[in-house]
Amino acid sequence: MKILVVGGGGREHAIIRKLKENPKAEKIYACPGNGGIARDAECVDIGAKDIPKIVEFAKSEGIGYAVVAPDDPLVLGCVDELEKAGIPCFGPRANAAIIEGSKVFSKNLMKKYGIPTASYEVFSDADKALEHVRTCPLPTVVKADGLALGKGVIIAFTREEAEDAVRSIMKDKKFGKSGDSIVIEEFLEGPEVSVLAFTDGKCVKPMVSSMDHKRAGDGDTGLNTGGMGTVAPNPFYTEDVARECMDRIFIPTIEAMKKEGREFRGCLYFGLMITKKGPYVIEYNCRFGDPETQVVLPLLESDLLDIMTATTEQRLEETEVRFSTGAACCLIMASKGYPLSYEKGFEINIPECVMDRVYVAGASLKDGRLVTSGGRVLGVTATADTLGEAVAEAYETAGLIDFENAYYRHDIGKRALSALEG
Ligand code: AMP
Ligand code: GLY
């Protein structure tokens, strides 16, 4: 079977590597892929948001199955269009992808179905929102309604910061139309846990839990990024917490979406905060997380392609989703300056013996050589029996990889390891 993966980052590289383990995956294409993915799949120069071209390519190439990985094409209806062309897909249709595409939608869904989340108010009038933040409790959290490249959330500790956040999103339109409406919500505290779950709209099978490290600097300082590293499993996700999440969050969410006529099939990402009052939903994503996927999929022992097709065909209940009992750590090597400005075009040297641990994100091929082309350049994933070993091995491997201006955090996994030590 010919498979098409839409997207071109580290997450897609991890998905493609795993899909390749199944002998039925005779050929894999990536739209657009990247310089590193090119070793594992045929990269096609079509952007992930160029839905008409993706559909045209899939039809002409006789693609038998498509995996749509990033949020943008999912929210824009890439799955709907591919399905119309007769191509079965992994990923939600647009009417279900809205769970990530609109924070107003997801907050209202949680309220309606009693799923624990921070209390909130929605505003589409900037002056009313400004009035609200002049009296609401602080800190407060201001969120643009729509997709904003993961940057649409501002935690305001002072009135001034809250007012600036409202103005920049609603008046200056920092995130364009994504800021036509905003959610202003209660500030919650506690460790964060990411749980990705396969769901076919009827049943839900959570994957191993993970922990992202979103800030650019050591000790969770500096600017928010797309994620500087991950570990799995997340020690804050205990068996008791997992049970509570299943009963109060995962199953109710799947059922709520079904009741709304928006059956969700694909990977649903639960961004959770474990507060003193129990687990709360911080956000939903309609897709695999990046870089969570780079630690979760290497621990998956069952076959990814079989699980994905079972999800599409609503046979997930009878399909095994088994994870190893070990641990994984993914360390992101970025270009110095990320997430602001950085130089690119530097040659990347990766010893062949560690290539299978590297998931490439922002790199392209120039005269046959891999060069940096983005902020997050690559992720190094190590798996081991224990988290301590996985973390040590990820750092050791990163030490063997070299490119000019390489930057990475030095404390990925530190918080998880201290929690384990109790
Ligand atoms: P999001 O894009 O919704 O994941 O938000 C980005 C980050 O902002 C989250 O990972 C949290 O660290 C933080 N955050 C979002 N909502 C809240 C909240 N209600 N209280 C505290 N922190 C939050
Ligand atoms: N790692 C967070 C995300 O994928 O949105």
mmCIF file of C-alpha atoms and ligand atoms in Angstrom, residues 103 107 118 141 143 150-153 155 185-189 192 214 224 269 273 282-283 285, ligand 1:
data_model
loop_
_atom_site.group_PDB
_atom_site.id
_atom_site.type_symbol
_atom_site.label_atom_id
_atom_site.label_comp_id
_atom_site.label_asym_id
_atom_site.label_seq_id
_atom_site.Cartn_x
_atom_site.Cartn_y
_atom_site.Cartn_z
ATOM 1 C CA LYS A 103 -10.912 27.527 22.007
ATOM 2 C CA LYS A 107 -14.422 25.586 26.392
ATOM 3 C CA ALA A 118 -10.637 26.416 34.189
ATOM 4 C CA VAL A 141 -5.000 33.740 31.218
ATOM 5 C CA LYS A 143 -6.305 33.032 24.870
ATOM 6 C CA GLY A 150 0.984 27.693 19.750
ATOM 7 C CA LYS A 151 1.592 31.313 20.748
ATOM 8 C CA GLY A 152 -1.977 32.489 21.351
ATOM 9 C CA VAL A 153 -1.923 32.036 25.149
ATOM 10 C CA ILE A 155 -0.493 34.477 31.186
ATOM 11 C CA GLU A 185 -9.817 32.097 32.054
ATOM 12 C CA GLU A 186 -8.875 31.226 35.571
ATOM 13 C CA PHE A 187 -5.181 30.583 36.246
ATOM 14 C CA LEU A 188 -4.561 26.995 37.344
ATOM 15 C CA GLU A 189 -1.519 25.517 39.008
ATOM 16 C CA GLU A 192 1.269 19.454 33.274
ATOM 17 C CA LYS A 214 7.843 24.469 26.476
ATOM 18 C CA ASN A 224 7.483 29.804 25.065
ATOM 19 C CA TYR A 269 -4.312 15.202 22.521
ATOM 20 C CA MET A 273 -2.940 20.060 34.517
ATOM 21 C CA ILE A 282 -5.869 22.996 29.687
ATOM 22 C CA GLU A 283 -6.324 22.369 25.980
ATOM 23 C CA ASN A 285 -5.265 19.291 20.196
HETATM 24 P P1 AMP B 1 -2.067 26.099 25.424
HETATM 25 O O1 AMP B 1 -1.585 26.663 24.126
HETATM 26 O O2 AMP B 1 -3.516 26.198 25.657
HETATM 27 O O3 AMP B 1 -1.469 24.741 25.704
HETATM 28 O O4 AMP B 1 -1.374 26.961 26.560
HETATM 29 C C1 AMP B 1 0.021 27.076 26.593
HETATM 30 C C2 AMP B 1 0.498 26.945 28.022
HETATM 31 O O5 AMP B 1 -0.065 27.986 28.816
HETATM 32 C C3 AMP B 1 0.055 25.667 28.699
HETATM 33 O O6 AMP B 1 0.888 24.584 28.415
HETATM 34 C C4 AMP B 1 0.103 26.065 30.152
HETATM 35 O O7 AMP B 1 1.438 25.999 30.621
HETATM 36 C C5 AMP B 1 -0.302 27.506 30.123
HETATM 37 N N1 AMP B 1 -1.732 27.655 30.459
HETATM 38 C C6 AMP B 1 -2.778 27.606 29.600
HETATM 39 N N2 AMP B 1 -3.942 27.766 30.262
HETATM 40 C C7 AMP B 1 -3.611 27.937 31.563
HETATM 41 C C8 AMP B 1 -4.381 28.141 32.759
HETATM 42 N N3 AMP B 1 -5.699 28.238 32.751
HETATM 43 N N4 AMP B 1 -3.706 28.260 33.928
HETATM 44 C C9 AMP B 1 -2.357 28.190 33.964
HETATM 45 N N5 AMP B 1 -1.590 27.992 32.878
HETATM 46 C C10 AMP B 1 -2.203 27.856 31.685
#
